[in-house]
Tab-separated table of C-alpha atoms and ligand atoms in Angstrom:
chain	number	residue	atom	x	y	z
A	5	UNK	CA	16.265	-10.365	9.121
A	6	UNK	CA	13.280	-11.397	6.758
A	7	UNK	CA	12.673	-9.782	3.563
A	8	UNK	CA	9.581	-8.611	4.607
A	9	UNK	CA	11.543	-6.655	7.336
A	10	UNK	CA	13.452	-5.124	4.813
A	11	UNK	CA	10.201	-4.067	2.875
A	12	UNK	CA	8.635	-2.116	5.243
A	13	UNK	CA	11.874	-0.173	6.451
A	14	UNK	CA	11.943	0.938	2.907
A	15	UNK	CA	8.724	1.943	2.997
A	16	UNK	CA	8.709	3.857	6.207
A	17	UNK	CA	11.755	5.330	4.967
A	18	UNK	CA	9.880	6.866	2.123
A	19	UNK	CA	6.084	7.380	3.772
A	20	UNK	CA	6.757	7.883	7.058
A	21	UNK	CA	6.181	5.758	10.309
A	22	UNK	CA	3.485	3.433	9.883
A	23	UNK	CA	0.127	3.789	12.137
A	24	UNK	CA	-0.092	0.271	13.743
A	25	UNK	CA	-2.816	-1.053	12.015
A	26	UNK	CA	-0.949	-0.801	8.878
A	27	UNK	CA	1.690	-2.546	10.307
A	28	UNK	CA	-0.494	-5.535	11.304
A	29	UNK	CA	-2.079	-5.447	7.751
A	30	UNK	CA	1.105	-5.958	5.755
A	31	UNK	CA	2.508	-8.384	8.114
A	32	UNK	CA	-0.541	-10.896	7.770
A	33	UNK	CA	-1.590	-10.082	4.323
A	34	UNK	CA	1.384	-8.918	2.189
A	35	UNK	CA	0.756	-10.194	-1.314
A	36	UNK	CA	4.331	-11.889	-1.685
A	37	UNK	CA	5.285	-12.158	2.461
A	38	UNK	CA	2.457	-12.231	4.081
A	39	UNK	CA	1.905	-14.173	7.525
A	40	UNK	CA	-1.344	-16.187	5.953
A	41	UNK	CA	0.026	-15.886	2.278
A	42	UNK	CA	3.282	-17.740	3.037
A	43	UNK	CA	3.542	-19.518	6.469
A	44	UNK	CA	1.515	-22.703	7.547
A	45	UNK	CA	0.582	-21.532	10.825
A	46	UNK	CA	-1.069	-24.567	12.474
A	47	UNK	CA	-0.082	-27.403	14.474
A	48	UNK	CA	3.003	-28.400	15.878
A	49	UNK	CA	4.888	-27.502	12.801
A	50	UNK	CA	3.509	-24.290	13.084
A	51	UNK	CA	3.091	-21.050	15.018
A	52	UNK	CA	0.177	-21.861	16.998
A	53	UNK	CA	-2.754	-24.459	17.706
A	54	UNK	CA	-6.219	-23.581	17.519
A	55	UNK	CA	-9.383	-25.594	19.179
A	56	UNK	CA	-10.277	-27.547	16.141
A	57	UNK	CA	-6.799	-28.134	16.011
A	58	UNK	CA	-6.679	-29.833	19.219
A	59	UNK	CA	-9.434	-32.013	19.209
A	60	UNK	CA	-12.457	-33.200	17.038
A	61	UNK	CA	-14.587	-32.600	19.875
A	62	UNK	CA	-14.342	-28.877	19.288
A	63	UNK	CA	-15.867	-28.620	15.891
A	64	UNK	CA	-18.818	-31.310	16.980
A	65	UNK	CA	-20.316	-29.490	19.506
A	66	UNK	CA	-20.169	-26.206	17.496
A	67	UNK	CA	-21.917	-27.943	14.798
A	68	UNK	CA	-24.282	-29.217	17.607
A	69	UNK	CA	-24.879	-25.224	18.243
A	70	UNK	CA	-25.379	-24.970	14.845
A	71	UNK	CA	-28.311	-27.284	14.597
A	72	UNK	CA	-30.062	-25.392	17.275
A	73	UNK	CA	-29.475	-22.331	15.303
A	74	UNK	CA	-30.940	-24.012	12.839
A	75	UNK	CA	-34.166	-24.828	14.541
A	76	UNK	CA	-34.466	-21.345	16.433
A	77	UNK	CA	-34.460	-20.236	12.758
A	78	UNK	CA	-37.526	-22.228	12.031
A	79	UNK	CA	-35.280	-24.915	9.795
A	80	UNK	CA	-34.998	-22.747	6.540
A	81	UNK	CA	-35.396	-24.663	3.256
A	82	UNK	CA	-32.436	-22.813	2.105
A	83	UNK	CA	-29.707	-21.130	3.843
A	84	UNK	CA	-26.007	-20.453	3.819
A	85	UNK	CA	-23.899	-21.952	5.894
A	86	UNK	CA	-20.833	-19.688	6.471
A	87	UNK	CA	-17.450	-20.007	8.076
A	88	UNK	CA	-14.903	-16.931	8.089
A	89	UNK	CA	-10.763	-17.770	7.955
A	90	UNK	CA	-11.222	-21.440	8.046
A	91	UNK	CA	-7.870	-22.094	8.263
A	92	UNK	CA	-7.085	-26.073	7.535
A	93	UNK	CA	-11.185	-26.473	7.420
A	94	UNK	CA	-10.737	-28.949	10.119
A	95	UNK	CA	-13.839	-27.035	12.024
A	96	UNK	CA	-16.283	-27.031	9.073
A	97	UNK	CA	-15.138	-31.170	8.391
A	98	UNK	CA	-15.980	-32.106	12.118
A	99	UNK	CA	-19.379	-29.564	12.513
A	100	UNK	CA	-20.939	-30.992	9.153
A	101	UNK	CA	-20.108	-34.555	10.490
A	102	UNK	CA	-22.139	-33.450	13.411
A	103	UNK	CA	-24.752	-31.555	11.493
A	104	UNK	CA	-25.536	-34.427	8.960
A	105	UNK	CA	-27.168	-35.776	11.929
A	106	UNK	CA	-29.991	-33.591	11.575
A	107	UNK	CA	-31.081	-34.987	8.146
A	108	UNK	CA	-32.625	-31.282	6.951
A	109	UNK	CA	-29.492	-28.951	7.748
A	110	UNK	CA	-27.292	-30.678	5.218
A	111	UNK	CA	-30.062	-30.844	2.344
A	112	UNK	CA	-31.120	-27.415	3.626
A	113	UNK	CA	-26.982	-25.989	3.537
A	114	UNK	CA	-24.538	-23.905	1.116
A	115	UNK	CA	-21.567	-23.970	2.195
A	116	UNK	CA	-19.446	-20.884	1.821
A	117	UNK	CA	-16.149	-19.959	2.977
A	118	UNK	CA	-14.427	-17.011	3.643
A	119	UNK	CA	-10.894	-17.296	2.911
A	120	UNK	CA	-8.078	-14.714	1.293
A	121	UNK	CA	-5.636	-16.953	1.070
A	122	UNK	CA	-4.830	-19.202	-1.699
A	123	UNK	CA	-2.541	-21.809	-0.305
A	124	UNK	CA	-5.028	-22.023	2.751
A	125	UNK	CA	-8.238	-22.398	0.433
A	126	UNK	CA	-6.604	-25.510	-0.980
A	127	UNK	CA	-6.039	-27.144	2.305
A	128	UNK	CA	-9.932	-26.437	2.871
A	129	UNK	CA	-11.303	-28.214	0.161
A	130	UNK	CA	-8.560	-30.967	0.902
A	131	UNK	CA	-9.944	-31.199	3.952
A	132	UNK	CA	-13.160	-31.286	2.911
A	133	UNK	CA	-13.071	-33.776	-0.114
A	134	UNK	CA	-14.992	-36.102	1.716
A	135	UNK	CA	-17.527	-33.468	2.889
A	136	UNK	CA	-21.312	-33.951	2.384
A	137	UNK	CA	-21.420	-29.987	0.740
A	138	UNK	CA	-18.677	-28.672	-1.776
A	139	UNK	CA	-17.836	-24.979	-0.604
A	140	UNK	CA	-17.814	-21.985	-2.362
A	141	UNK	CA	-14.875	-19.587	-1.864
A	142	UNK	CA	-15.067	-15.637	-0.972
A	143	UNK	CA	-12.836	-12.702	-0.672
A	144	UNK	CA	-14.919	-11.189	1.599
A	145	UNK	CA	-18.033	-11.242	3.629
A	146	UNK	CA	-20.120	-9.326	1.854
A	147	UNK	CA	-19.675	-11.613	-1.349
A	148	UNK	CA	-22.003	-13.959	0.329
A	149	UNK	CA	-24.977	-15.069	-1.577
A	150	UNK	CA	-28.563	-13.214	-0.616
A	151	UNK	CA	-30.496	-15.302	2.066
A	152	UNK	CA	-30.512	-16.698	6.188
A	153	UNK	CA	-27.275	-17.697	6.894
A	154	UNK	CA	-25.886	-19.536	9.866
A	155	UNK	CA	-21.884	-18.808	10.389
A	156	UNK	CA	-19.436	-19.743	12.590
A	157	UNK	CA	-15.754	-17.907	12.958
A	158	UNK	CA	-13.388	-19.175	14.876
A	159	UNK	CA	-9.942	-17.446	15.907
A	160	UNK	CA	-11.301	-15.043	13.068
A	161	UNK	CA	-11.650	-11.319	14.073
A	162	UNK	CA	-8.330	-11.616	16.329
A	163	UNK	CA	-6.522	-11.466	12.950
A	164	UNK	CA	-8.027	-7.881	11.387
A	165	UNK	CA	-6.078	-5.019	11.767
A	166	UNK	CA	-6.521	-2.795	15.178
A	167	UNK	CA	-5.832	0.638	15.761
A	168	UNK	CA	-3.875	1.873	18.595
A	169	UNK	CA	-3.521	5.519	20.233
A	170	UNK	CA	-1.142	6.623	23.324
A	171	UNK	CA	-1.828	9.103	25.402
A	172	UNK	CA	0.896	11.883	25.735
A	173	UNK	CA	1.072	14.468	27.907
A	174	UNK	CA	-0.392	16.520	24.779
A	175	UNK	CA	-3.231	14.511	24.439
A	176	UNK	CA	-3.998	11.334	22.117
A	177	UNK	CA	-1.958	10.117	19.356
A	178	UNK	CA	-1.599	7.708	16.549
A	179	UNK	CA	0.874	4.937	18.008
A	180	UNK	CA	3.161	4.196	14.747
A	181	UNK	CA	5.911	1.942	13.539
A	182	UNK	CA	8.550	4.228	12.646
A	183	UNK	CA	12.928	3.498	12.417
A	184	UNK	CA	14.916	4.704	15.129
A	185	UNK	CA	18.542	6.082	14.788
A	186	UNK	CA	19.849	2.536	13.727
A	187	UNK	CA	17.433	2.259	11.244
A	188	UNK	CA	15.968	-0.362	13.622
A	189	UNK	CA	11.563	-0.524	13.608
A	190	UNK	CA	10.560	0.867	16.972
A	191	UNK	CA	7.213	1.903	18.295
A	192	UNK	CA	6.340	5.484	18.699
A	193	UNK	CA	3.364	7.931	18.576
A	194	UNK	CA	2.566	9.956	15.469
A	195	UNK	CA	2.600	13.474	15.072
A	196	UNK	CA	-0.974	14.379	14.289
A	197	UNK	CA	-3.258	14.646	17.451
A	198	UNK	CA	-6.398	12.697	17.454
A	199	UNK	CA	-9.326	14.740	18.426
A	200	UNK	CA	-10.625	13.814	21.951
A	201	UNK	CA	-14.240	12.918	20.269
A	202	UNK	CA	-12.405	9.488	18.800
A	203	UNK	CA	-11.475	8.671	22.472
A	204	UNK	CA	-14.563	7.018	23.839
A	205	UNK	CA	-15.141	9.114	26.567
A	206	UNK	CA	-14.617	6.646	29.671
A	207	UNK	CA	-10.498	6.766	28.819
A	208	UNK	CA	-10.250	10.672	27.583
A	209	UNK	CA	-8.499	11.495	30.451
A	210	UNK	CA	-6.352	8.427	31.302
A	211	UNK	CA	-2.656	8.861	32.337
A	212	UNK	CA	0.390	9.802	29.761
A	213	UNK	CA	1.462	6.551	28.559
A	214	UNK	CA	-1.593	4.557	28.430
A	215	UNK	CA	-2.543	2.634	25.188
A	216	UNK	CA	-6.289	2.405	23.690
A	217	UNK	CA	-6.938	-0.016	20.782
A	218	UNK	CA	-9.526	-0.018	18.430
A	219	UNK	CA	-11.180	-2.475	15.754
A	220	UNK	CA	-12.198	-0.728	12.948
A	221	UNK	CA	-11.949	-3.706	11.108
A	222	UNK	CA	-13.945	-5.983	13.143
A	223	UNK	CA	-16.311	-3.647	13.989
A	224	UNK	CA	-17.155	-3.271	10.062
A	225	UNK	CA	-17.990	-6.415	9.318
A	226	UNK	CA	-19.851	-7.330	12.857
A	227	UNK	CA	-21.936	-3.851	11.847
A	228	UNK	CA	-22.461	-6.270	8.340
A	229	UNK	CA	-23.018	-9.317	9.934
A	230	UNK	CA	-26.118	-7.254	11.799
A	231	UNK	CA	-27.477	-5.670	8.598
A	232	UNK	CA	-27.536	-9.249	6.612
A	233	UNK	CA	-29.348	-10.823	9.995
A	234	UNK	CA	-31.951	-8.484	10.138
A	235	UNK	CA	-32.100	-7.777	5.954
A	236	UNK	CA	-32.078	-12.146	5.535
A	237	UNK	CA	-32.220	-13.875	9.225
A	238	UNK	CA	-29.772	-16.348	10.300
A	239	UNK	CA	-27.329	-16.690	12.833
A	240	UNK	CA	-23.473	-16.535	14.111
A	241	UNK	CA	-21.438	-18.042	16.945
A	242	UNK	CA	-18.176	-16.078	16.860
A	243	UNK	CA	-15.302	-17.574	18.505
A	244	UNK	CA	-11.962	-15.525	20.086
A	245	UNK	CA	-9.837	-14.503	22.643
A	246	UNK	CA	-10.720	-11.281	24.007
A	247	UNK	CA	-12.615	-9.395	26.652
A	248	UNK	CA	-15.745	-8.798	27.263
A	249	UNK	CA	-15.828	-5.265	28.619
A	250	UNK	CA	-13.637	-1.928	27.017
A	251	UNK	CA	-10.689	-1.549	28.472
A	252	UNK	CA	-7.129	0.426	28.039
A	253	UNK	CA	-3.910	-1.670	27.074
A	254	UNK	CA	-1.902	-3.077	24.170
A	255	UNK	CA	-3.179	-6.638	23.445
A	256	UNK	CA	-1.473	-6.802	20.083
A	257	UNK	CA	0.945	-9.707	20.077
A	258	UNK	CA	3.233	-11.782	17.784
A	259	UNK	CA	3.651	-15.404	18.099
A	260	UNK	CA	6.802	-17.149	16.731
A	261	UNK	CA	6.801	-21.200	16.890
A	262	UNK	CA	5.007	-21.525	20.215
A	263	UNK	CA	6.457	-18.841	21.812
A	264	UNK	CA	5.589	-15.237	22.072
A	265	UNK	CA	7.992	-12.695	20.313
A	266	UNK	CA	8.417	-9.037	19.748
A	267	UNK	CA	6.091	-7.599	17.759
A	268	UNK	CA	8.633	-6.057	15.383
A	269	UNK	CA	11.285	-8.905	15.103
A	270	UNK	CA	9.428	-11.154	12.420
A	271	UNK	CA	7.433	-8.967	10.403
A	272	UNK	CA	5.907	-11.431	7.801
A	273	UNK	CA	7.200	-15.184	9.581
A	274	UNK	CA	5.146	-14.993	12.797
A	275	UNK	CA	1.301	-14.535	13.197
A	276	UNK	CA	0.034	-11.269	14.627
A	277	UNK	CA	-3.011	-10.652	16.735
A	278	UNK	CA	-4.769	-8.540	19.287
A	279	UNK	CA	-7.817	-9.504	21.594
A	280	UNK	CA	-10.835	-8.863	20.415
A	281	UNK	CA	-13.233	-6.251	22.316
A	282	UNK	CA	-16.499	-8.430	22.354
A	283	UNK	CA	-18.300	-5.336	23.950
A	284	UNK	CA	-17.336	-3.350	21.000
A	285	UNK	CA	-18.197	-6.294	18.459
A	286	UNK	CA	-21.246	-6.758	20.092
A	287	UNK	CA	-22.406	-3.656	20.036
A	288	UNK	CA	-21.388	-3.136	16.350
A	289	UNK	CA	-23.832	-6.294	15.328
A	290	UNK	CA	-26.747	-4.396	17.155
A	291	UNK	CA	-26.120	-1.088	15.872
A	292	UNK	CA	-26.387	-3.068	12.055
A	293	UNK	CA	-29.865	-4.650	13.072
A	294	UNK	CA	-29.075	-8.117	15.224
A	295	UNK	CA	-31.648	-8.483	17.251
A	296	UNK	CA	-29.787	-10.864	19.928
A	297	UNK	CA	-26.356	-11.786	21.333
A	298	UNK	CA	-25.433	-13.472	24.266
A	299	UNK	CA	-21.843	-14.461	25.338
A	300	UNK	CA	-20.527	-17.417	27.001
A	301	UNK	CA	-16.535	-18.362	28.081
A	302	UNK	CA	-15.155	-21.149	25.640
A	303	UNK	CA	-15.245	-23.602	28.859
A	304	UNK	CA	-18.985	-22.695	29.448
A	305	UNK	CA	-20.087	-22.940	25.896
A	306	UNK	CA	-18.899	-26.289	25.791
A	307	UNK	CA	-19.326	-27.798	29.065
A	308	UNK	CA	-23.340	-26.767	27.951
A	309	UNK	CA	-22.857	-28.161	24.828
A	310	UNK	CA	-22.422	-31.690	26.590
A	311	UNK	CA	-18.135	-32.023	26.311
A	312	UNK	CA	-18.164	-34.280	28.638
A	313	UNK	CA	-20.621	-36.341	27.591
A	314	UNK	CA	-18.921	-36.520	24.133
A	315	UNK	CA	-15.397	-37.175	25.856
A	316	UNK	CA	-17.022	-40.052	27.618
A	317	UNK	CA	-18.365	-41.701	24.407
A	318	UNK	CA	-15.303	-40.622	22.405
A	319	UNK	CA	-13.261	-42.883	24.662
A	320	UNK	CA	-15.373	-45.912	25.106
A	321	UNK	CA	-13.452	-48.933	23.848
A	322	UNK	CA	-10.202	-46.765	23.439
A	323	UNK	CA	-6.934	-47.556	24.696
A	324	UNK	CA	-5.427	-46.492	27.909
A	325	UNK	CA	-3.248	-43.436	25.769
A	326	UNK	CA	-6.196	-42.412	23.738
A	327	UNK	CA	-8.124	-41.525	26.309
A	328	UNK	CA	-5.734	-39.943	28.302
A	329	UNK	CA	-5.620	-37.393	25.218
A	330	UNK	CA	-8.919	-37.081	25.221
A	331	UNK	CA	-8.871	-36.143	28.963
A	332	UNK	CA	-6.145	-33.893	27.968
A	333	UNK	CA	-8.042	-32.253	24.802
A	334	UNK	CA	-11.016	-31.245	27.307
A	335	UNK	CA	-8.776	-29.611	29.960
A	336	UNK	CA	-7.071	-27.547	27.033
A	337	UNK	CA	-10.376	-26.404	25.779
A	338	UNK	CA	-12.543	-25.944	28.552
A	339	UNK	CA	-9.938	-25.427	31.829
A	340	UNK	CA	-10.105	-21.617	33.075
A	341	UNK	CA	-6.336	-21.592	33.167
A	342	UNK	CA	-5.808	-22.998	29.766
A	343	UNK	CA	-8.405	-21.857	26.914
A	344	UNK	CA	-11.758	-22.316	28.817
A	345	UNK	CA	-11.705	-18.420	30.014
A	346	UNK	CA	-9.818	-16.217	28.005
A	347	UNK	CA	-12.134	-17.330	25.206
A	348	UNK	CA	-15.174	-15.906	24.502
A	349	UNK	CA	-17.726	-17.223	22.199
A	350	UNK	CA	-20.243	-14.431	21.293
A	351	UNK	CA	-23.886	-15.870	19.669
A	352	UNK	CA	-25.867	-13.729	17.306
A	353	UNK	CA	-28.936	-13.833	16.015
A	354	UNK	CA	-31.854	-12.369	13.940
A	355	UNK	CA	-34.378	-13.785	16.394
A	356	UNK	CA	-35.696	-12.351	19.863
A	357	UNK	CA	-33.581	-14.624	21.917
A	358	UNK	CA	-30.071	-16.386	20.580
A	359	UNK	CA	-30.522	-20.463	20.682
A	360	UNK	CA	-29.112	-23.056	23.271
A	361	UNK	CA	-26.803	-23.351	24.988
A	362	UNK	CA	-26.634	-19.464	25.322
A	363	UNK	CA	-29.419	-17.626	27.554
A	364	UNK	CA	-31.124	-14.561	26.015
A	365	UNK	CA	-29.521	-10.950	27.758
A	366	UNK	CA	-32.665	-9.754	29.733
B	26	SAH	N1	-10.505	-20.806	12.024
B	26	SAH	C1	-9.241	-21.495	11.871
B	26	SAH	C2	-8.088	-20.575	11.488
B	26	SAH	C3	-7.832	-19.340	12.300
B	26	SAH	S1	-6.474	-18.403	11.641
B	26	SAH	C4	-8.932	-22.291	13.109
B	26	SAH	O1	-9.597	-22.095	14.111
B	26	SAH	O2	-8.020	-23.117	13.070
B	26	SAH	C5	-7.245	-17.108	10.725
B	26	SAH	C6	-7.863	-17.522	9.412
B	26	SAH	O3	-8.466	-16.355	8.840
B	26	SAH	C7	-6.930	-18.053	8.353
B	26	SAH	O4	-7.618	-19.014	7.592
B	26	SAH	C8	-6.631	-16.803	7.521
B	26	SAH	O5	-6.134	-17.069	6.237
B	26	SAH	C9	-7.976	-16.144	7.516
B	26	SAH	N2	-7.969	-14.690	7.314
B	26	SAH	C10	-7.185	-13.784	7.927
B	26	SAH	N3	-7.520	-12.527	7.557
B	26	SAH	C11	-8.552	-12.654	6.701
B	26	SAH	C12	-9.372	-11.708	5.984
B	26	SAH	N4	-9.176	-10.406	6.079
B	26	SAH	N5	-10.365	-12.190	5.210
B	26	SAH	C13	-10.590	-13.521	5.104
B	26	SAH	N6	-9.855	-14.459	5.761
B	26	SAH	C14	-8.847	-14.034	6.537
């Protein structure tokens, strides 16, 4: 049982069942048990490994997009570079060894992270010590100084808070986190009905029992994200698992030292998420004022963005071992069966057409 467990039964016990995206909230962000507050999530030690994570390669050829970002914008004098949740700030190290390549970006850069998490900050600027730009921390995104920006998230937006309804035979409901007759958390739907104009209209009328989630969260700061590229100009690659068209189901999941768990068991001790709905994220940016997006799979993004060419020079003169792990690194990024497909990595821009290696939507 962890204590966290213990808070939230107390708390349903006097509020009332929980909608879901409460739920999710506490269990990641809980000032004294929180997922991110508390747990070191990465790596083998951890809950789960991300793409930076797994090889250097990763980072370098989103820093590669970044330059071209860079140059679709013109090459700004000035501009923020921004990263949301950068977790051990192994992406930002590897892209700004990449970008320092391009002699203006770095002389050009602020670097400003996005980060609510204490212990995780210091990690970042551990990581980063070495780093050609010191970073300025935020709470939030729009704490980001005034002025183009070029960002990159990674593995970001999966960890906001979703909504989720179920349709009843009575129509649409809250789906909540309530205590069944044991006491025990349980999943159930809420009492109040939700009007039928929430429900986009494509999945009003699906069948008792089917689940709808929504990203309120997400969708706020992608609708941001479009207001500051069309207020300032600039850029973002935004990197997740997800889908690329709305559809029904429940996506949320809980992942427990490398191994998927029930949602409920480990409120607090293993990292929640849902897939992100890139149609929906999209669509949010353009609504604020982007003027572009494009998407790509992860494996397309970075077969473009020359991964093999970079695996090939990353092993010359290595051993036998090393590169067999770089061989091994590119399958886990870029197969279809491992992360190459059920990643996404949406572009946005401020400018008529997003930049190599994505094409422009007609
Ligand atoms: N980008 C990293 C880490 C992904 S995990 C990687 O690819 O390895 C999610 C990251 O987002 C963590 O750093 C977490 O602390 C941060 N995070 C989660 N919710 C956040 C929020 N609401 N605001 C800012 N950062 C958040």
């Amino acid at each position: 049982m962890t204590e966290l467990k213990e808070k939230i039964k107390a708390r349903i016990a006097t509020e009332g069942p929980l909608p879901v995206a409460h739920y999710m909230a506490q269990c990641l962000g809980d000032p004294d048990r929180g997922y991110y507050r508390t747990r070191e999530p990465f790596g083998s030690e951890g809950d789960f490994i991300t793409a930076p994570e797994v090889s250097q390669m990763f980072g370098e050829l989103v820093g590669a997009a970044c330059i071209a970002a860079f140059q679709a914008l013109g090459e700004p004098e000035a501009f923020n570079l921004v990263e949301l949740g950068p977790g051990r700030g192994t992406l930002m190290a590897d892209l700004l060894r990449t970008a320092s390549l391009r002699p203006g970006f770095i002389a050009a850069a602020q670097l400003n992270l996005v980060e609510t998490s204490p212990r995780l900050r210091k990690i970042q600027q551990a990581t980063l010590a070495g780093a050609p730009l010191k970073p300025a921390f935020h709470d939030a995104v729009e704490d980001i100084p005034e002025g183009p920006f070029i960002l990159v998230a990674n593995e970001f937006f999966d960890a906001l808070p979703i909504h989720q309804f179920v349709r009843t035979p009575d129509g649409w409901q809250a789906r909540v986190v309530g205590l069944d007759a044991g006491g025990e958390l349980t999943f159930g739907a809420g009492t109040a009905r939700i009007p039928d104009s929430d429900i986009p209209a494509d999945f009003r009328n699906a069948p008792p029992g089917t689940i709808l989630e929504t990203q309120p969260a997400a969708n706020a700061i992608a609708e941001g994200l479009g207001h500051r590229l069309a207020r300032d100009g600039g850029a973002a690659i935004i990197i997740d698992y997800g889908y690329l068209k709305s559809a029904t189901g429940d996506t949320l999941q809980a992942l427990y030292r490398h191994a998927y768990d029930d949602v409920l068991a480990h409120p607090g001790e293993a990292d929640l998420t849902a897939h992100v709905n890139f149609e929906a994220l999209a669509g949010a940016a353009l609504r604020g004022g982007a003027a572009s997006h494009a998407f790509l799979t992860q494996g397309e993004f970075l077969l473009r963005s020359g991964l093999l060419e970079r695996a090939g020079s990353l092993g010359t003169g290595k051993t036998h071992e090393e590169q067999e792990a770089i061989r091994d690194a590119v399958e886990r990024l870029a197969a279809p069966a491992q992360m190459g497909d059920l990643f996404k990595v949406l572009a946005l821009s401020s400018t008529p057409a997003p930049f190599p290696p994505f094409d422009s939507i007609p």
